[in-house]
Short mmCIF file of C-alpha atoms (C1' of nucleotides) in Angstrom, two decimals:
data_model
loop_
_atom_site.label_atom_id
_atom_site.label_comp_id
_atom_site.label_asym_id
_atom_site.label_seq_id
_atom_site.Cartn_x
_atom_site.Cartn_y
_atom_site.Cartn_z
CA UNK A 1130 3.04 -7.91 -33.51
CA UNK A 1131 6.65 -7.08 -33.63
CA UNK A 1132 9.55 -6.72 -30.46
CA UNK A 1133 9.04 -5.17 -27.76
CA UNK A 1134 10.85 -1.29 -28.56
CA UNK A 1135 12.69 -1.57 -25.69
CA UNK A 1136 14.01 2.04 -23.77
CA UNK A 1137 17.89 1.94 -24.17
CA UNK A 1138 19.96 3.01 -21.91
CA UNK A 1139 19.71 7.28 -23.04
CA UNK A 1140 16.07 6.90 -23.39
CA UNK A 1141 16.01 5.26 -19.90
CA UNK A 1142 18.04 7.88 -18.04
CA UNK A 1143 15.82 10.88 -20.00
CA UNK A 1144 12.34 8.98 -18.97
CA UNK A 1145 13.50 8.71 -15.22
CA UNK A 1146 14.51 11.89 -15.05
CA UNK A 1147 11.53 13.50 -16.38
CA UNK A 1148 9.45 11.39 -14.16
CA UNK A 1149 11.07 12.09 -10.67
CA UNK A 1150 11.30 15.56 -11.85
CA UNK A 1151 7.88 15.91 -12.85
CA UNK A 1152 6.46 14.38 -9.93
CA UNK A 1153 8.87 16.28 -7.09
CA UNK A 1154 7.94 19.38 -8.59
CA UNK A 1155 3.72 18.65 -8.88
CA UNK A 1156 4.85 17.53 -5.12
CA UNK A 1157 6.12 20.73 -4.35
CA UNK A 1158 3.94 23.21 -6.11
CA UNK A 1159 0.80 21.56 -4.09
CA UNK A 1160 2.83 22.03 -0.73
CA UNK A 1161 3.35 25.41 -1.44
CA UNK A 1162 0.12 26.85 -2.87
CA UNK A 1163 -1.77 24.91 -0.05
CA UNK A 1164 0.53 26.20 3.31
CA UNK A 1165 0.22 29.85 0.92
CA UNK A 1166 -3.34 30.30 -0.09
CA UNK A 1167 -5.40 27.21 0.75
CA UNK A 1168 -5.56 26.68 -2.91
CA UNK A 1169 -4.73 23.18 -5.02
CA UNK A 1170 -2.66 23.27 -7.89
CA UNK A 1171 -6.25 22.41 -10.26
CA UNK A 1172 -7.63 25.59 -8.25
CA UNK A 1173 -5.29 27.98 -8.84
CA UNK A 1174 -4.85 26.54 -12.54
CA UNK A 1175 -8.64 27.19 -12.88
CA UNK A 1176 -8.39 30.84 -11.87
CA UNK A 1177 -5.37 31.41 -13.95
CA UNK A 1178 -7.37 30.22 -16.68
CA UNK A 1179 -10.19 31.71 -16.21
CA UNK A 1180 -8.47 35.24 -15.79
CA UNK A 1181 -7.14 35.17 -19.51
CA UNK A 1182 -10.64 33.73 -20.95
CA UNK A 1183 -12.60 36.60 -22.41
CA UNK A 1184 -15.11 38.08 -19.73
CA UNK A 1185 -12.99 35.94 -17.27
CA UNK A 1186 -15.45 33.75 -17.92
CA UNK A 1187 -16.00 30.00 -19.03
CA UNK A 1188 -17.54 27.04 -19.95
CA UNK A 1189 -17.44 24.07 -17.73
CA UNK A 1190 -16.62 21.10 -19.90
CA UNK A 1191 -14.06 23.86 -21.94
CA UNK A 1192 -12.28 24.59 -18.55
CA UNK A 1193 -11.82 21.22 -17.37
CA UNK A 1194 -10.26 20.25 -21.04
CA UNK A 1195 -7.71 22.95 -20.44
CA UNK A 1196 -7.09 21.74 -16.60
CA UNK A 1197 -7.02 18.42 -17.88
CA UNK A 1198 -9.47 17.40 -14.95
CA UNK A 1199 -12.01 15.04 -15.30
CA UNK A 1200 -15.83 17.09 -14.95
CA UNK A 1201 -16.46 15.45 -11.97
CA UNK A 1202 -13.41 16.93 -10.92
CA UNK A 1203 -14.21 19.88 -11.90
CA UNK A 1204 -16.97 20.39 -10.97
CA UNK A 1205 -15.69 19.52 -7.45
CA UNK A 1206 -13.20 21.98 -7.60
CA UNK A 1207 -15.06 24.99 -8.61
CA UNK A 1208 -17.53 24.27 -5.84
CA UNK A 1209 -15.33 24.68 -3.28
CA UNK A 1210 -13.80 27.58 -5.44
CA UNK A 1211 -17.48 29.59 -5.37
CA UNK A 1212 -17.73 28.16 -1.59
CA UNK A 1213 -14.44 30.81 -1.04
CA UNK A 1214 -16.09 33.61 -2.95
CA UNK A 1215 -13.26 33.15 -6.24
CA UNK A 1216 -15.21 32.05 -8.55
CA UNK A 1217 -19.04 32.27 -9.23
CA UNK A 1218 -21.66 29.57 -11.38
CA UNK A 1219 -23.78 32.05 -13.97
CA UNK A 1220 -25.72 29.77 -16.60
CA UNK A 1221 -24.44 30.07 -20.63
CA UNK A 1222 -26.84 32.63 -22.70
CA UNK A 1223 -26.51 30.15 -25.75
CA UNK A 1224 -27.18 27.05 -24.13
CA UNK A 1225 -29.49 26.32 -20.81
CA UNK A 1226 -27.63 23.56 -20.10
CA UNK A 1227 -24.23 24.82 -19.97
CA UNK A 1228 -23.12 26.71 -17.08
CA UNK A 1229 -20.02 29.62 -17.37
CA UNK A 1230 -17.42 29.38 -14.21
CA UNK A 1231 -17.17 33.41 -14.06
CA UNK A 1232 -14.03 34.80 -11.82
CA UNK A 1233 -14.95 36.95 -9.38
CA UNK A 1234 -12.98 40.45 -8.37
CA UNK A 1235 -11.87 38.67 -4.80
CA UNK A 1236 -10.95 35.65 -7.33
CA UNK A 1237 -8.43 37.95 -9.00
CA UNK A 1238 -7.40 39.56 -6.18
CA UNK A 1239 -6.65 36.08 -4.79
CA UNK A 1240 -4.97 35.11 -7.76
CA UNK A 1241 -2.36 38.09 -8.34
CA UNK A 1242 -1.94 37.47 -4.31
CA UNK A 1243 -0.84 34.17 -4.81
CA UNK A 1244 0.78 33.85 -8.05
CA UNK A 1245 4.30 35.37 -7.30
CA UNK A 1246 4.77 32.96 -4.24
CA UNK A 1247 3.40 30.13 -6.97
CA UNK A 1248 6.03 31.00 -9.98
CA UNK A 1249 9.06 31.30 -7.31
CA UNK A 1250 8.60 27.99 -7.43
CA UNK A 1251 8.03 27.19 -10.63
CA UNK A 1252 10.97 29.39 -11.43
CA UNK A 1253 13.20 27.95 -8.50
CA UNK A 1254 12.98 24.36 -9.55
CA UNK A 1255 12.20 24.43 -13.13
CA UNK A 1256 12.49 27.29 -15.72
CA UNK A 1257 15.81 29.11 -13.80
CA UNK A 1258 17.64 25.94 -14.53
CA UNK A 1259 16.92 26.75 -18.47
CA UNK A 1260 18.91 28.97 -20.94
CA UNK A 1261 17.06 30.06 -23.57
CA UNK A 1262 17.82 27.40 -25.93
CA UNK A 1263 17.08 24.66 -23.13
CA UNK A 1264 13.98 26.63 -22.47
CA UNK A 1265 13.26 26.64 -26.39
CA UNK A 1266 13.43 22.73 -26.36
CA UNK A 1267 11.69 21.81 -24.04
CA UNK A 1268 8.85 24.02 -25.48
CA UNK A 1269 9.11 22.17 -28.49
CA UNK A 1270 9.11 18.65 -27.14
CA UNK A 1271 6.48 19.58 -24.76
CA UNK A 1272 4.03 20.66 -27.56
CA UNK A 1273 5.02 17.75 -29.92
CA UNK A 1274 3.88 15.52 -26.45
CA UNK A 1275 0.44 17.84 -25.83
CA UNK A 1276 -0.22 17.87 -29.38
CA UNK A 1277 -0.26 13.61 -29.69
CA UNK A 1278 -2.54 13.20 -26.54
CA UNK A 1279 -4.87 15.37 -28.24
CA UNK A 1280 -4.33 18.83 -26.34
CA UNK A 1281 -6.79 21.49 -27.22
CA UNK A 1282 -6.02 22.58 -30.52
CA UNK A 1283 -4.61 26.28 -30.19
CA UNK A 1284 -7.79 28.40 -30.25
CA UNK A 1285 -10.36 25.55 -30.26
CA UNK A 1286 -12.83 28.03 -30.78
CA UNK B 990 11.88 41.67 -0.70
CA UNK B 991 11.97 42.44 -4.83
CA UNK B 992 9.65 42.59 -7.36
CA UNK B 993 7.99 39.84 -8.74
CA UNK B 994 9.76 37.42 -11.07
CA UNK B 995 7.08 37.28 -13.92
CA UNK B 996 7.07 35.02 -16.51
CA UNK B 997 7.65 36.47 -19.68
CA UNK B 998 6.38 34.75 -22.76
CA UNK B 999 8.64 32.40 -23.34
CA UNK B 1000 8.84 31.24 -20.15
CA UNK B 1001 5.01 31.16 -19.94
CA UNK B 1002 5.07 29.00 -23.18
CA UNK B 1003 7.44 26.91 -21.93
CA UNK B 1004 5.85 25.70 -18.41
CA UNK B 1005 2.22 25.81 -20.06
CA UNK B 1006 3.30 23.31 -22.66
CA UNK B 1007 4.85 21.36 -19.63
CA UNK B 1008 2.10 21.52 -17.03
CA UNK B 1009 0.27 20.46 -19.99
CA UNK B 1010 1.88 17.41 -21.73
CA UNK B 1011 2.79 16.14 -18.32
CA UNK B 1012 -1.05 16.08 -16.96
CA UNK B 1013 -2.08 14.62 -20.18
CA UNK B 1014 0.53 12.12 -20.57
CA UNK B 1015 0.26 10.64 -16.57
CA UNK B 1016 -3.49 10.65 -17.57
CA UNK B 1017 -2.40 8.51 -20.55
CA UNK B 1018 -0.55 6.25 -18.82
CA UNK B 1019 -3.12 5.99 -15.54
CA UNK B 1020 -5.27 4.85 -18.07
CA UNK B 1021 -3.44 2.01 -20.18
CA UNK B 1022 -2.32 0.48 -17.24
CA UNK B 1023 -5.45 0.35 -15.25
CA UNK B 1024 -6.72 -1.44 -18.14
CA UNK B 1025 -4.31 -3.52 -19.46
CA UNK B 1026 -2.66 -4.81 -16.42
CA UNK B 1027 -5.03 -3.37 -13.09
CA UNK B 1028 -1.77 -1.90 -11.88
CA UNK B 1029 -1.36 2.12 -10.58
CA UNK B 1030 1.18 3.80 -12.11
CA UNK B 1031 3.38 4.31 -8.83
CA UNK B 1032 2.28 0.32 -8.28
CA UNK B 1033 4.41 -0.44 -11.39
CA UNK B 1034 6.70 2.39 -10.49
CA UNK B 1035 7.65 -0.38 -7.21
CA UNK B 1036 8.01 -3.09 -9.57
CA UNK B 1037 10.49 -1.22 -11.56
CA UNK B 1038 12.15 0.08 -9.03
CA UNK B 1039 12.39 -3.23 -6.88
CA UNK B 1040 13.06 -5.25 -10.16
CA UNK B 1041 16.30 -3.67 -10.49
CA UNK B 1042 17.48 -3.64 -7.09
CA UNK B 1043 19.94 -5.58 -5.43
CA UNK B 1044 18.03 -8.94 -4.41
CA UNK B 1045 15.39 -7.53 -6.12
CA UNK B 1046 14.49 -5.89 -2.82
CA UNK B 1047 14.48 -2.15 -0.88
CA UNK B 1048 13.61 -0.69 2.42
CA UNK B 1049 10.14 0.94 2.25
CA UNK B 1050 11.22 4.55 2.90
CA UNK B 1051 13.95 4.54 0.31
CA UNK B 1052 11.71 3.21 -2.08
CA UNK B 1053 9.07 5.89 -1.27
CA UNK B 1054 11.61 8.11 -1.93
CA UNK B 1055 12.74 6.55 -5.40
CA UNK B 1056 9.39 6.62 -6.47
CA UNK B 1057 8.47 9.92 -5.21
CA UNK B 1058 4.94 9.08 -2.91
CA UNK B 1059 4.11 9.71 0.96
CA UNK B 1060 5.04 6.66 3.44
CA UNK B 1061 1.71 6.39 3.99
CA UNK B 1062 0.84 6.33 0.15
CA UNK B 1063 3.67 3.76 -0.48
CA UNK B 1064 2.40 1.28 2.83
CA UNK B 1065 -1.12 1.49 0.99
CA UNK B 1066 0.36 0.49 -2.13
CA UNK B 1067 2.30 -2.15 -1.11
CA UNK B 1068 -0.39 -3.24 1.00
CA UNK B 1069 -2.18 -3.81 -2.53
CA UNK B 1070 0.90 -5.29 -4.40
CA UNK B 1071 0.83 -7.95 -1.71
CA UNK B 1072 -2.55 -9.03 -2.11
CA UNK B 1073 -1.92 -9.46 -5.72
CA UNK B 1074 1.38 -11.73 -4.78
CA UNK B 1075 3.48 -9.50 -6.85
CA UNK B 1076 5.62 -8.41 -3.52
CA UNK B 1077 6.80 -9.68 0.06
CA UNK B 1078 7.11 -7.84 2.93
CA UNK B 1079 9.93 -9.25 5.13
CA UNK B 1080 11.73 -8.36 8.14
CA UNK B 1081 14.87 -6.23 7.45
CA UNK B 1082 17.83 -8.00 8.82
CA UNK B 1083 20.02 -5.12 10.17
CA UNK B 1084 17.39 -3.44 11.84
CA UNK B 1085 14.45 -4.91 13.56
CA UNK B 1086 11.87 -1.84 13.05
CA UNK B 1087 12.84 -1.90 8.98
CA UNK B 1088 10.46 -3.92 6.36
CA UNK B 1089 11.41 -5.19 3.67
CA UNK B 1090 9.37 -5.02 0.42
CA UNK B 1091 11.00 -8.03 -2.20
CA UNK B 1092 9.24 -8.27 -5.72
CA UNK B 1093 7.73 -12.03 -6.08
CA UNK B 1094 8.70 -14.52 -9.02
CA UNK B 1095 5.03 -13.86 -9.95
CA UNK B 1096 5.67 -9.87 -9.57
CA UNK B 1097 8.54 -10.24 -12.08
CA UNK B 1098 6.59 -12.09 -14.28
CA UNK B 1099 3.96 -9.64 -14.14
CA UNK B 1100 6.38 -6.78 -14.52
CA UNK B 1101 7.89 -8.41 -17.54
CA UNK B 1102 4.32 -8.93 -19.15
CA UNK B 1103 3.27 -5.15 -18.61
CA UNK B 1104 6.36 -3.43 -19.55
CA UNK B 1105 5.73 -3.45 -23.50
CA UNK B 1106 2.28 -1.91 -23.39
CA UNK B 1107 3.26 0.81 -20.79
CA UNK B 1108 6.85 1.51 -22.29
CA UNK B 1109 4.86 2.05 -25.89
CA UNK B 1110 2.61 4.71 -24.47
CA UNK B 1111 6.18 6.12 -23.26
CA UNK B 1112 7.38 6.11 -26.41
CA UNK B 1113 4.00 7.28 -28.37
CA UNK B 1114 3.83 10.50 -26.32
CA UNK B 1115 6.70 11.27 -25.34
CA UNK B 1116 10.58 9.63 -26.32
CA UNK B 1117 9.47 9.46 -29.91
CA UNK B 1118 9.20 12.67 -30.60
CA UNK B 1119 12.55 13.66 -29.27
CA UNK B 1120 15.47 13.35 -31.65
CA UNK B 1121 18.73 12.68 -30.11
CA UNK B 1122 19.51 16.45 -28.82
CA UNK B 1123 16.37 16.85 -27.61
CA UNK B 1124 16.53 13.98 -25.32
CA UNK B 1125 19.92 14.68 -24.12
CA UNK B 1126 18.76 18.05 -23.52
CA UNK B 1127 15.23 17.44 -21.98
CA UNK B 1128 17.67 14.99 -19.26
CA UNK B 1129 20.03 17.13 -18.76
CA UNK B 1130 17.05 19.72 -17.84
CA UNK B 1131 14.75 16.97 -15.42
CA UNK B 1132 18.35 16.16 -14.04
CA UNK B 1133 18.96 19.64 -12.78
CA UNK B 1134 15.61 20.07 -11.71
CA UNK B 1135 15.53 16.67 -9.58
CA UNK B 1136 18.34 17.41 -8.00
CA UNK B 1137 17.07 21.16 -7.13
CA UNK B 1138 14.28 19.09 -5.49
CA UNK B 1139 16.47 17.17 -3.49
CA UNK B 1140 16.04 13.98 -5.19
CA UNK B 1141 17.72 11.25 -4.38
CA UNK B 1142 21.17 11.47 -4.14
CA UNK B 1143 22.97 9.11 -6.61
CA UNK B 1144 23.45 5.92 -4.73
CA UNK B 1145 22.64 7.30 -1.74
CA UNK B 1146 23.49 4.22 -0.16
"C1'" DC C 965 -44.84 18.93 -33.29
"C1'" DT C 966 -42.53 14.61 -31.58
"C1'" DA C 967 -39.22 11.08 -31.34
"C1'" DT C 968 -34.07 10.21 -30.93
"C1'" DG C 969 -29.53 10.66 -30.31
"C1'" DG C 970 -25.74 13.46 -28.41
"C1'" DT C 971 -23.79 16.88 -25.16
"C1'" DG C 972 -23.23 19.54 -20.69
"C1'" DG C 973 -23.04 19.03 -15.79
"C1'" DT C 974 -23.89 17.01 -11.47
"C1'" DT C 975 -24.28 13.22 -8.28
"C1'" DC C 976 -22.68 8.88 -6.35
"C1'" DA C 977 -19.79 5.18 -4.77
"C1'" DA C 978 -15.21 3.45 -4.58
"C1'" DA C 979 -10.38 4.08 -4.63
"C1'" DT C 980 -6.42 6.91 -3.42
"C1'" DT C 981 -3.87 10.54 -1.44
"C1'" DC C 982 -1.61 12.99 2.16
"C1'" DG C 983 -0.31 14.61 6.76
"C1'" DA C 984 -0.65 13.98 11.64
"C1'" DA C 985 -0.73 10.89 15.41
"C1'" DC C 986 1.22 6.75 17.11
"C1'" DC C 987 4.11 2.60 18.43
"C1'" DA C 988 8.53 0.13 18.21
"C1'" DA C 989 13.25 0.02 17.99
"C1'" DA C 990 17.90 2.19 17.17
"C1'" DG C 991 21.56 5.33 18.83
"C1'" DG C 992 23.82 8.19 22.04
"C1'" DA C 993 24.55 10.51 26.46
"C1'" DG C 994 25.22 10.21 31.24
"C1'" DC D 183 21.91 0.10 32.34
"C1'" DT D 184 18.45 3.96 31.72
"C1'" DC D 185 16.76 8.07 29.62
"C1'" DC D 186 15.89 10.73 25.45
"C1'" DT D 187 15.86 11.93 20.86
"C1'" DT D 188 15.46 10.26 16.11
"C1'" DT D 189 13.92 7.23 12.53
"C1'" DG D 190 10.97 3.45 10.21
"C1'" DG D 191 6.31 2.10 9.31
"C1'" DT D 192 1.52 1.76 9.95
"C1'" DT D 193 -2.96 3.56 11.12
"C1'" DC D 194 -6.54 7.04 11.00
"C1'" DG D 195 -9.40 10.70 9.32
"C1'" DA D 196 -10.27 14.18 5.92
"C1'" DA D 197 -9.92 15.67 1.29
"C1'" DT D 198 -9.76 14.56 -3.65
"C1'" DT D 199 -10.05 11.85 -7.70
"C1'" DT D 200 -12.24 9.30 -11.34
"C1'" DG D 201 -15.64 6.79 -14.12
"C1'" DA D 202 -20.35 5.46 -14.39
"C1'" DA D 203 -25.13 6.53 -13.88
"C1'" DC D 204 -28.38 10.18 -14.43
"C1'" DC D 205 -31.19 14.31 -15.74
"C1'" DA D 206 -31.96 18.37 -18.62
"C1'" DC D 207 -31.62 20.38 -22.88
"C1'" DC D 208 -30.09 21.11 -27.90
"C1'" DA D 209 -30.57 19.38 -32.60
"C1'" DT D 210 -32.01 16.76 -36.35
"C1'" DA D 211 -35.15 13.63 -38.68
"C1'" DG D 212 -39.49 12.44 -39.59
#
DNA sequence: CTATGGTGGTTCAAATTCGAACCAAAGGAG
DNA sequence: CTCCTTTGGTTCGAATTTGAACCACCATAG
């Protein structure tokens, strides 16, 4: 059991700044998408995910890895998703048990509706505040960081 | 009204990578505290905060605002620091409607036993995989971005 | 075929969250 | 001094969240 590896003083200043950053802007993105679309931030994420998934379709324990949601929470949150017509449940061909979250035409329709309003945002109060190599950092540090806690492997399939 | 600002690839990259790592990694440290020290994370976020302010003490709405959570959310919170004896509410002396929330002897202790084990998961998943640039670059980043949010002011007081 | 262990999803109870409504007190204006 | 608007905090109700318990089904070993 050695020392405690204390933050110094740079280390401090970058970990507060990430986390009021980080937590303002999760703060902002739910105002917004709620007051514009009725949507939360796991909602919309869902749809966005589900309209690059091939057949716009997906498993539910697959989904809620790439939300980062627990599967109750998932499962909460495409329920009220098929309650608004976005999203639909069809069972998995290969597997009676599993069940596909399938995005529905009004789901896309909702989603390219709401996404500009979504990455003003995201733009306004994150990525316009990048130049490229800023931008091309904080990729790299942000992968490093997903990759550790065990992200989905790229193309876990 | 112009055309959508789309994210082009890198961009994309860039804030998936984020929205990623940052879900995982409050996940990650949800989790270790909960278990090693029954704390929320924006219960030790107080703690900090308060531990390093002047008479170890703050106004409830400028801490809410420090640690970036509703009034409501931070009353409920310090409602729950209070049973555990880790903070005071007192009386503010300049104004008569203002409370007072002052970290505990016991609350220092306790913030003092939990910091190692929280401040390693920091450094696992995060600050350790940063060299030197990085980090100066990642802060200089969450800096701008905080401050497009409107975060606090430096010493606002 | 049948027992067994593991996985996919949902359900349930408990804890949190937020915003809106509300009360008390401060700060000015007249 | 009194009225009125603003600010500090708490309370309340509704929406979400998570982990644990649970059921159904795949898969592998006998």
């Amino acid at each position: 059991m050695k020392e405690t590896p204390w933050l110094d003083e740079r280390e401090l200043d970058a970990w507060l700044a990430y986390l009021t950053a980080s937590h303002l802007l999760e703060r902002r993105i739910e105002e917004q998408l709620k007051a514009d679309s009725g949507l939360t931030h796991d909602q919309y994420e869902i749809l966005v995910r589900l309209s690059s998934a091939p057949g716009r379709a997906m498993r539910m324990t697959e989904l809620a890895r790439m939300v980062v949601v627990s599967k109750s929470g998932l499962t909460y949150q495409v329920g009220g998703l098929e309650k608004k017509g976005l999203v639909e449940r069809t069972s998995c061909p290969s597997d009676d048990r599993g069940v596909m979250a399938v995005l529905t035409d009004e789901g896309t329709r909702c989603l390219e509706r709401t996404a500009p309003g979504h990455l003003a945002v995201v733009r306004a109060y994150l990525i316009d505040h990048c130049d490229p190599d800023e931008l091309t950092t904080m990729t790299r540090i942000m992968r490093k960081a997903a990759t550790a806690m065990g992200a989905f492997p790229p193309t876990s399939a």
